[in-house]
């Protein structure tokens, strides 16, 4: 019975499953508030808190930046335990899906996938980074993560203006784009009330424009620079969902690298590591889906395989793709 | 025929009596001395006191590990929110309707000014009432000063905000000034210039129609309206903050005052003193901020966003054009 279920899953259409799951999470996080759904404010994905009416949950980066913007005496005292409690809830949510939050649940990621789909339908070829560009660009998310932590602490210590509260949110395209889906266009403004606000909101609008164009040409454009992705990777070893590779079965065909939206070479080249998850990975499992070697790549949940590469599954999916053109 | 004429004359005299009483009441009210205007304010009387307090979602509060969040209110006299004086001392009774709708007595403390303090342990709205009555010249003066204040900390989360938004009612208030919540108002909402602010005036929990309600802004602008049959009245908050651009502060908090006056012809006895008219005066204060329309621009935002979008598209297009190799004919020998 279990074998049959596993076979059906392994031979299943991951693309369609992912499409519907992304729709579900998008509706949950963007419109869930209308149904009084509130999953809290420690969610490890961009469920934007600026979407005040519809939000079904809140991205953890908002309370994190707020909490860090306290005076050092308060932050490093008993009151600072609130930061640890918030972080614990974030970790608990994260442990369930690992970086699958990026590939399946993130509303901003879903929007990028829709833009990619639009480009694909228009017959325009996507862009790729060169290896040199890739090496440099992947550092940006760590720089943003460090700034996201230290700028709020600097605000609390009095080094920066309070107008810079939630500095990452001020430049995040999620703040400007996600509320638009509930008819809230108020984030598309430049705030002239102070020089700091003027600069931050200008940066925010510039990044929004770049995001929309970048997502059109490059698959999952923003995910390269996402500090949430960097934070996820630091905790990924603890998570229940894992992406595993059996290097002995790998023939280095390179299909996994070809389909990877994030251009991760290690998925194809590394035949030594068992845990193949990289910092840029969004755990979309397209690599597993496109792998033709039985058991070379697999997805495990608490040590149990839930989806693995099979020859039968590969052939079925390729036939379907060829049929669809 | 005689019965018909008699009942018509009785009806005529009945209406005439009501009209006569109304005219007498009107003459009496215009001739009466005005009751003093007392109101509760959360603006500290001095900068030294303000320095000991911290900003919160609804004005200044005191925070300590022992007492948590404590709100301080001062009794002021006057009809101008900016120039009203701070009362030095008062023994008027105070009633606090807390966020859990529990009524408790508090009192004024005199530390140079008539001040009261109360803890706000729960999230939600707290209403403080000062209700005082006295008889003078056969007139009962009923004075109510109300202050509604919000306690909220983002650390407590935002799970129950919708449930805590509706105003808490005190049914025994002689006059209660209830501010109707704005559409989609939440704990983080502020009243700003341009907003429509509605009040429902209740007398012993029933809508009071025909009451005179005066709205006074920080700079002294006033407007007086009468409540309708549902006790409702609506004001539009005007804009009265016009600094130079470099001095503009979007968090400039200004106070407004709402004064309700109503006269009722009614005989009665209070503490052995008789009266034949009741003059009600109730106040409520609030605060407002500059409107976002004063400092936010959609035009500039969209221009910058579209500029970035266009430049990125153009850059990618030109890059791809440059990569295309121009056809060159090759001749092989």
XYZ file of C-alpha atoms in Angstrom:
658
model
C 0.000 0.000 0.000
C 2.715 2.429 1.062
C 4.793 1.281 -1.878
C 1.948 2.066 -4.254
C 1.472 5.521 -2.740
C 5.192 6.193 -3.007
C 5.226 5.083 -6.610
C 2.343 7.386 -7.432
C 4.084 10.308 -5.752
C 7.399 9.603 -7.475
C 5.700 9.395 -10.857
C 3.478 12.389 -10.189
C 3.426 15.755 -11.908
C 5.478 17.903 -9.550
C 4.879 20.988 -11.639
C 1.137 20.830 -11.180
C 1.446 19.989 -7.483
C 3.756 22.937 -6.987
C 1.459 25.260 -8.944
C -1.544 24.482 -6.769
C 0.414 24.543 -3.537
C 1.816 27.977 -4.444
C -1.697 29.236 -5.163
C -2.866 27.885 -1.802
C -0.094 29.563 0.165
C -0.483 32.785 -1.810
C -4.188 32.954 -0.996
C -3.492 32.030 2.619
C -0.819 34.661 3.226
C -2.242 37.460 1.085
C -5.974 37.053 1.703
C -6.184 34.916 4.836
C -6.861 37.958 7.007
C -10.283 38.381 5.385
C -11.201 34.984 6.833
C -9.743 35.948 10.225
C -6.830 33.586 9.678
C -3.794 34.650 11.643
C -0.841 32.288 11.820
C 1.216 34.728 13.849
C 4.160 36.956 13.177
C 7.043 34.474 13.049
C 6.504 33.019 9.609
C 9.711 32.183 7.698
C 8.499 33.654 4.436
C 7.473 37.006 2.950
C 3.923 37.137 4.221
C 4.087 40.914 4.236
C 2.886 42.722 7.361
C 2.268 45.891 5.351
C -0.636 44.059 3.733
C -2.664 45.114 6.773
C -6.094 43.982 5.685
C -5.499 40.637 4.058
C -2.447 39.194 5.769
C -2.966 35.695 7.064
C 0.423 35.752 8.785
C 3.377 38.098 9.158
C 6.916 37.717 7.922
C 9.335 37.210 10.819
C 11.704 39.914 9.596
C 9.288 42.672 10.672
C 9.098 41.774 14.387
C 12.799 40.877 14.348
C 13.787 44.353 13.162
C 11.346 45.978 15.591
C 12.647 43.944 18.511
C 16.292 44.617 17.687
C 15.628 48.370 17.580
C 15.699 48.620 21.363
C 18.284 50.301 23.504
C 21.255 47.975 24.231
C 20.434 47.952 27.949
C 16.949 46.680 27.172
C 17.993 44.308 24.385
C 20.667 42.583 26.473
C 18.528 42.296 29.573
C 15.570 40.110 30.524
C 13.429 42.025 28.038
C 15.641 40.630 25.297
C 14.198 37.179 25.975
C 11.288 38.232 23.786
C 13.699 38.254 20.843
C 14.765 34.691 21.612
C 11.167 33.566 22.019
C 10.233 35.085 18.676
C 13.240 33.447 17.068
C 12.291 30.074 18.566
C 8.827 30.254 17.014
C 10.447 31.173 13.714
C 12.748 28.153 13.947
C 9.845 25.846 14.782
C 7.958 26.983 11.686
C 11.103 26.722 9.592
C 11.968 23.201 10.706
C 8.871 21.804 9.021
C 9.548 22.859 5.455
C 13.186 23.907 5.479
C 13.834 26.030 2.395
C 10.641 24.682 0.919
C 9.126 27.895 2.344
C 10.934 29.655 -0.487
C 9.966 27.284 -3.264
C 6.352 26.642 -2.326
C 5.057 29.175 0.188
C 6.690 32.533 -0.434
C 4.211 34.962 -2.067
C 7.044 37.000 -3.545
C 8.567 33.852 -5.015
C 5.200 32.911 -6.475
C 4.869 36.352 -8.077
C 8.319 35.885 -9.620
C 7.272 32.497 -10.991
C 4.182 34.077 -12.560
C 6.340 36.765 -14.180
C 8.681 34.020 -15.442
C 5.693 32.175 -16.858
C 4.598 35.351 -18.661
C 8.050 35.785 -20.197
C 8.070 32.159 -21.261
C 4.681 32.528 -22.976
C 5.995 35.622 -24.803
C 8.804 33.494 -26.188
C 11.553 35.627 -24.673
C 14.606 33.729 -23.541
C 15.587 33.914 -19.899
C 18.878 35.353 -18.658
C 21.616 33.534 -16.782
C 24.442 34.768 -14.635
C 27.965 33.882 -15.559
C 29.868 31.881 -12.999
C 31.829 34.985 -11.951
C 28.665 37.054 -11.560
C 27.040 34.213 -9.627
C 29.961 34.033 -7.176
C 29.761 37.736 -6.361
C 25.996 38.147 -6.358
C 25.353 35.346 -3.873
C 27.240 37.311 -1.194
C 24.710 40.137 -1.283
C 22.138 38.248 0.783
C 24.606 37.808 3.625
C 25.478 41.501 3.502
C 21.781 42.372 3.634
C 21.243 39.959 6.537
C 24.042 41.581 8.529
C 22.715 45.068 7.770
C 19.203 43.965 8.683
C 20.440 42.932 12.121
C 22.880 45.712 12.875
C 20.995 48.724 11.577
C 18.029 48.181 13.946
C 20.496 47.673 16.784
C 22.115 50.932 15.734
C 18.709 52.607 15.843
C 18.207 51.357 19.379
C 21.661 52.625 20.341
C 20.881 56.034 18.872
C 23.277 55.892 15.908
C 20.533 55.943 13.309
C 17.238 57.778 13.026
C 14.049 56.018 14.078
C 12.790 56.760 10.599
C 14.930 53.814 9.503
C 12.937 51.338 11.592
C 12.546 48.062 9.667
C 15.242 49.099 7.182
C 14.970 45.910 5.125
C 11.205 46.301 4.802
C 11.735 49.801 3.418
C 13.680 48.360 0.466
C 11.875 45.026 0.132
C 9.742 44.721 -3.014
C 7.277 42.659 -0.991
C 6.215 45.808 0.881
C 5.277 47.608 -2.325
C 3.923 44.722 -4.388
C 2.052 42.363 -2.044
C -0.385 44.993 -0.625
C -1.382 45.843 -4.211
C -3.128 42.483 -4.380
C -5.585 43.712 -1.747
C -6.043 47.107 -3.371
C -3.598 48.937 -1.131
C -1.339 51.146 -3.230
C -0.217 53.361 -0.340
C 3.263 51.799 -0.295
C 4.033 53.112 -3.783
C 4.743 56.584 -2.435
C 7.858 58.587 -1.685
C 7.791 59.866 1.878
C 9.102 63.433 2.065
C 8.625 63.833 5.829
C 12.340 63.435 6.528
C 15.563 62.919 4.566
C 15.894 59.370 5.865
C 12.383 58.445 4.814
C 12.910 60.083 1.434
C 16.053 58.042 0.775
C 14.613 54.767 2.014
C 11.342 55.034 0.114
C 13.214 56.081 -3.028
C 15.433 53.024 -2.694
C 12.323 50.955 -2.147
C 10.713 52.156 -5.377
C 13.961 51.746 -7.347
C 14.297 48.181 -6.115
C 10.643 47.501 -6.950
C 11.223 48.617 -10.524
C 14.413 46.574 -10.785
C 12.663 43.589 -9.197
C 9.853 43.575 -11.762
C 12.223 43.841 -14.692
C 14.756 41.461 -13.176
C 12.111 38.818 -12.415
C 10.986 39.058 -16.019
C 14.378 38.101 -17.411
C 15.926 36.062 -14.602
C 14.139 33.219 -12.867
C 13.688 33.923 -9.172
C 15.727 37.109 -9.566
C 15.200 38.429 -6.016
C 15.902 35.105 -4.300
C 19.640 35.571 -4.931
C 19.600 38.645 -2.711
C 17.084 37.545 -0.118
C 18.353 37.759 3.486
C 15.599 35.351 4.559
C 17.257 32.757 2.316
C 20.565 33.370 4.085
C 18.875 33.001 7.478
C 17.215 29.790 6.312
C 20.469 28.272 5.190
C 22.039 28.833 8.608
C 19.321 26.676 10.166
C 18.797 24.210 7.310
C 20.778 21.379 8.915
C 18.195 21.188 11.730
C 15.162 20.971 9.476
C 13.038 17.881 8.926
C 12.793 18.227 5.161
C 16.041 17.425 3.404
C 17.357 17.146 -0.128
C 19.680 14.173 -0.413
C 21.938 12.917 -3.160
C 23.419 9.498 -3.737
C 26.576 10.370 -5.686
C 27.191 6.761 -6.684
C 24.066 6.823 -8.834
C 24.752 10.176 -10.433
C 25.856 10.077 -14.080
C 26.525 13.839 -14.200
C 24.062 14.330 -17.048
C 23.528 17.879 -15.821
C 19.728 17.837 -16.156
C 19.342 18.980 -12.561
C 21.555 22.009 -13.202
C 19.730 22.802 -16.457
C 16.313 22.990 -14.787
C 17.524 24.734 -11.630
C 16.072 28.270 -11.390
C 18.892 29.256 -9.083
C 21.723 27.995 -11.324
C 23.182 25.796 -8.561
C 26.067 23.847 -10.066
C 26.785 21.758 -6.991
C 23.603 19.797 -7.489
C 25.190 18.300 -10.600
C 28.898 18.444 -9.771
C 28.990 17.337 -6.154
C 28.929 13.550 -5.936
C 30.499 13.352 -2.480
C 27.992 15.142 -0.205
C 24.819 13.432 0.896
C 23.036 16.605 1.978
C 23.109 18.591 -1.221
C 21.214 21.693 -0.073
C 22.931 24.967 -0.985
C 22.335 28.487 0.299
C 20.600 29.590 -2.899
C 18.390 26.522 -3.126
C 14.667 27.182 -2.886
C 13.774 23.475 -2.606
C 11.462 23.523 -5.573
C 12.611 19.899 -6.293
C 12.703 20.472 -10.045
C 16.098 18.768 -9.905
C 14.600 15.635 -8.372
C 11.779 15.729 -10.872
C 14.161 15.949 -13.845
C 16.716 13.409 -12.631
C 16.674 10.247 -14.781
C 18.678 8.077 -12.381
C 16.789 5.933 -9.922
C 17.359 7.186 -6.367
C 20.139 9.651 -7.254
C 18.212 12.563 -5.780
C 15.557 12.335 -3.137
C 13.540 14.402 -0.729
C 13.367 13.121 2.821
C 11.138 14.118 5.696
C 12.422 12.990 9.094
C 14.609 10.453 7.344
C 11.802 8.962 5.286
C 11.869 9.417 1.509
C 8.806 11.337 0.306
C 9.797 12.039 -3.272
C 12.675 10.569 -5.228
C 13.987 10.441 -8.741
C 12.802 7.381 -10.642
C 13.267 6.322 -14.252
C 9.543 5.742 -14.668
C 8.702 9.118 -13.205
C 11.283 10.835 -15.389
C 9.938 9.243 -18.570
C 6.351 10.030 -17.658
C 7.132 13.682 -16.938
C 9.207 14.080 -20.118
C 6.443 12.521 -22.218
C 3.937 14.896 -20.719
C 6.187 17.872 -21.388
C 6.727 16.843 -24.985
C 2.975 16.459 -25.423
C 2.367 19.941 -24.032
C 5.103 21.326 -26.279
C -70.137 68.963 19.138
C -69.221 70.410 22.605
C -66.967 67.381 23.311
C -65.181 67.804 19.955
C -64.524 71.520 20.583
C -63.370 70.781 24.171
C -60.885 68.065 23.071
C -59.571 70.289 20.249
C -59.043 73.146 22.707
C -57.323 70.738 25.189
C -54.997 69.544 22.454
C -54.269 73.143 21.445
C -53.422 74.160 25.016
C -51.261 71.028 25.506
C -49.073 71.908 22.560
C -49.046 75.542 23.591
C -47.847 74.497 27.061
C -44.950 72.510 25.592
C -43.981 75.441 23.381
C -44.172 77.812 26.339
C -41.946 75.571 28.456
C -39.429 75.331 25.601
C -39.284 79.111 25.239
C -38.853 79.502 29.018
C -36.040 76.911 28.958
C -34.346 78.719 26.075
C -34.566 82.062 27.850
C -33.265 80.553 31.060
C -30.336 78.828 29.331
C -29.202 81.930 27.521
C -29.400 83.878 30.723
C -27.535 81.314 32.820
C -23.873 81.635 33.662
C -21.786 79.209 31.579
C -20.507 76.126 33.350
C -16.719 75.869 33.498
C -15.110 73.714 30.849
C -12.974 71.006 32.371
C -11.224 68.394 30.313
C -8.659 65.640 30.801
C -5.394 65.896 28.920
C -2.411 63.592 28.541
C -0.090 66.459 27.585
C 2.317 67.009 30.506
C 2.291 70.500 32.009
C 6.057 70.811 31.820
C 8.987 69.530 29.766
C 10.580 68.087 32.912
C 7.601 65.790 33.424
C 7.537 64.916 29.709
C 11.183 63.790 29.901
C 10.271 61.118 32.461
C 7.763 59.599 30.057
C 7.971 57.529 26.907
C 6.122 57.561 23.608
C 3.512 54.942 23.019
C 0.840 54.347 20.426
C -1.430 56.880 22.146
C 0.638 59.635 23.660
C 3.129 59.616 26.490
C 3.147 56.940 29.176
C 5.371 55.897 32.026
C 6.856 52.444 31.905
C 8.526 50.572 34.699
C 9.216 46.971 35.533
C 7.201 47.224 38.745
C 4.102 49.004 37.472
C 4.125 48.202 33.760
C 2.490 50.871 31.626
C 1.026 53.797 33.554
C -1.025 56.589 32.027
C -0.966 60.061 33.521
C -3.757 62.545 32.903
C -4.092 66.147 34.015
C -7.211 68.188 34.587
C -7.352 71.347 32.544
C -9.766 74.257 32.409
C -10.610 76.208 29.299
C -11.916 75.806 25.791
C -8.654 76.162 23.942
C -6.522 72.987 23.810
C -3.351 75.049 23.477
C -3.875 77.675 26.182
C -6.121 75.905 28.721
C -4.694 76.145 32.194
C -3.797 73.169 34.354
C -5.974 72.908 37.434
C -3.878 72.932 40.603
C -5.984 70.565 42.638
C -9.302 68.781 42.509
C -11.208 66.314 44.636
C -13.772 65.444 41.979
C -14.494 61.719 41.780
C -13.016 59.734 38.898
C -14.204 56.485 37.363
C -12.035 54.301 35.200
C -13.576 51.882 32.712
C -10.661 49.639 31.858
C -9.969 47.480 28.799
C -11.811 44.552 30.397
C -14.880 46.800 30.925
C -14.429 46.796 34.677
C -15.314 49.985 36.528
C -12.985 51.176 39.274
C -12.600 54.358 41.286
C -9.490 56.440 40.996
C -8.692 59.817 42.471
C -6.754 62.946 41.744
C -3.340 63.391 43.313
C -2.036 66.884 43.762
C 1.644 67.120 42.941
C 1.500 70.719 41.871
C -1.263 69.878 39.407
C -4.510 67.940 39.604
C -3.261 64.709 38.132
C -4.327 61.106 38.073
C -2.398 57.952 37.259
C -3.629 54.511 36.435
C -2.039 51.293 35.304
C -2.878 49.802 31.932
C -2.044 46.105 32.231
C -4.259 44.962 29.337
C -4.335 45.818 25.665
C -7.257 47.951 24.570
C -9.109 51.167 25.366
C -9.309 52.761 28.808
C -11.915 55.426 29.568
C -11.583 57.835 32.442
C -14.595 59.857 33.547
C -14.720 62.839 35.850
C -18.379 63.393 36.786
C -19.315 66.287 38.986
C -22.619 67.950 39.819
C -23.536 71.022 41.805
C -26.525 73.300 42.163
C -26.253 77.026 41.730
C -29.049 79.540 41.223
C -31.690 76.819 40.901
C -29.697 75.182 38.170
C -28.063 71.793 38.354
C -24.726 71.803 36.560
C -23.685 68.321 35.455
C -20.109 68.268 34.280
C -18.494 65.260 32.660
C -14.921 65.126 31.431
C -13.928 62.006 29.532
C -10.634 60.769 28.199
C -10.293 57.645 26.079
C -6.794 56.260 25.813
C -5.339 53.218 24.104
C -2.787 50.793 25.467
C -0.984 48.716 22.873
C 2.445 47.219 22.437
C 3.417 45.412 19.240
C 5.222 42.860 21.408
C 1.791 41.613 22.529
C 0.944 40.786 18.923
C -2.088 41.817 16.923
C -4.330 38.805 17.308
C -7.376 40.324 19.020
C -7.286 43.848 17.640
C -10.645 43.716 15.839
C -12.431 42.464 18.977
C -10.950 45.240 21.111
C -11.687 48.102 18.718
C -15.345 48.923 19.573
C -15.729 51.666 22.189
C -16.554 50.676 25.762
C -19.761 52.240 27.056
C -20.435 53.579 30.530
C -24.200 53.454 30.862
C -24.433 55.632 33.973
C -22.670 58.637 32.493
C -24.970 61.696 32.414
C -23.504 62.474 28.995
C -21.181 60.075 27.221
C -19.244 61.138 24.157
C -18.563 58.062 22.025
C -16.156 58.355 19.136
C -17.254 56.155 16.251
C -14.389 54.127 14.885
C -13.233 55.008 11.389
C -13.453 52.469 8.628
C -10.679 49.832 9.017
C -9.409 51.562 12.143
C -6.953 49.481 14.155
C -4.565 50.081 17.051
C -1.980 51.583 14.699
C -4.456 54.021 13.134
C -4.257 57.714 13.882
C -6.652 60.531 13.293
C -5.223 62.865 10.702
C -6.189 66.093 8.986
C -8.914 65.455 6.451
C -10.470 62.550 8.366
C -14.184 62.536 9.111
C -14.665 62.126 12.842
C -18.058 61.074 14.117
C -19.394 61.204 17.645
C -22.491 59.697 19.179
C -23.771 61.541 22.229
C -25.587 59.391 24.765
C -27.527 60.516 27.779
C -27.987 57.666 30.242
C -27.123 55.324 27.359
C -29.800 56.771 25.062
C -28.992 58.857 21.960
C -29.329 62.555 22.694
C -30.630 64.650 19.837
C -30.454 68.423 19.638
C -27.341 68.736 21.806
C -24.861 71.400 20.837
C -21.413 70.005 20.136
C -18.374 72.197 19.551
C -15.174 70.915 18.008
C -12.007 72.881 18.807
C -8.637 72.193 17.186
C -5.179 72.923 18.570
C -4.903 76.265 16.826
C -8.322 77.360 18.115
C -10.477 76.648 15.051
C -14.041 75.922 16.193
C -17.139 74.459 14.689
C -20.485 73.938 16.402
C -23.110 71.490 15.228
C -26.202 69.838 16.661
C -26.661 66.102 17.066
C -29.276 64.435 14.888
C -32.064 62.099 16.021
C -29.501 59.308 16.533
C -27.257 61.526 18.619
C -24.730 61.530 15.790
C -22.576 64.369 14.577
C -19.650 64.368 12.131
C -16.756 66.793 11.809
C -14.028 66.960 9.208
C -10.628 67.423 10.805
C -9.099 70.490 9.238
C -5.465 70.951 8.406
C -3.782 73.529 10.606
C -0.149 72.467 10.557
C 1.842 74.527 8.058
C 5.535 74.526 8.965
C 8.448 75.081 6.624
C 9.395 71.878 4.810
C 12.639 71.406 6.750
C 10.741 71.814 10.027
C 7.961 69.417 9.097
C 7.523 66.555 11.566
C 5.065 63.920 10.499
C 4.605 62.774 14.093
C 3.482 66.202 15.293
C 0.718 65.427 17.722
C -1.917 68.050 18.193
C -4.893 68.017 20.549
C -8.522 68.701 19.857
C -11.402 69.187 22.236
C -15.043 68.202 21.910
C -17.515 70.126 24.087
C -21.125 69.013 24.417
C -23.742 71.319 25.931
C -27.352 70.541 26.596
C -30.077 72.154 28.680
C -33.024 70.305 30.093
C -35.922 71.779 31.968
C -36.446 69.463 34.877
C -37.130 69.980 38.546
C -35.298 68.084 41.197
C -33.335 68.063 44.392
C -29.594 67.534 44.915
C -28.128 67.446 48.424
C -31.111 69.412 49.749
C -30.866 72.077 47.042
C -33.675 72.367 44.552
C -33.258 73.093 40.880
C -35.581 73.511 37.970
C -33.088 73.325 35.104
C -30.235 70.960 34.336
C -27.323 72.218 32.343
C -25.101 69.452 31.009
C -21.566 70.015 29.863
C -19.333 67.193 28.729
C -15.882 67.214 27.210
C -13.641 64.719 25.492
C -10.189 65.301 24.092
C -8.205 63.524 21.428
C -5.212 63.955 19.217
C -4.524 64.160 15.523
C -1.527 64.123 13.205
C -0.649 65.562 9.805
C -2.238 63.672 6.948
C -0.021 61.394 4.856
C -1.156 63.391 1.847
C 0.908 66.290 3.207
C 4.195 64.454 2.800
C 3.730 61.374 0.621
C 3.738 61.475 -3.147
C 2.403 58.792 -5.462
C 3.632 60.701 -8.487
C 7.276 60.648 -7.468
C 7.000 57.056 -6.306
C 5.549 55.816 -9.577
C 7.982 57.903 -11.616
C 10.964 56.436 -9.805
C 9.592 52.898 -10.009
C 8.815 53.198 -13.691
C 12.211 54.782 -14.330
C 13.970 51.829 -12.668
C 11.784 49.371 -14.588
C 12.453 51.086 -17.895
C 16.202 51.416 -17.340
C 16.503 47.744 -16.374
C 14.521 46.607 -19.412
C 16.563 48.890 -21.667
C 19.845 47.647 -20.181
C 18.954 44.021 -20.744
C 17.723 44.756 -24.254
C 20.895 46.641 -25.226
C 23.061 43.927 -23.670
C 21.303 41.277 -25.729
C 21.521 43.380 -28.878
C 25.264 43.839 -28.419
C 25.735 40.102 -28.006
C 24.109 39.423 -31.345
C 26.869 38.941 -33.866
C 26.394 40.921 -37.041
C 26.387 38.730 -40.121
C 29.749 38.868 -41.866
C 30.312 37.125 -45.107
C 33.309 34.785 -45.021
C 35.077 33.833 -48.169
C 37.153 30.717 -48.067
C 40.013 30.363 -50.446
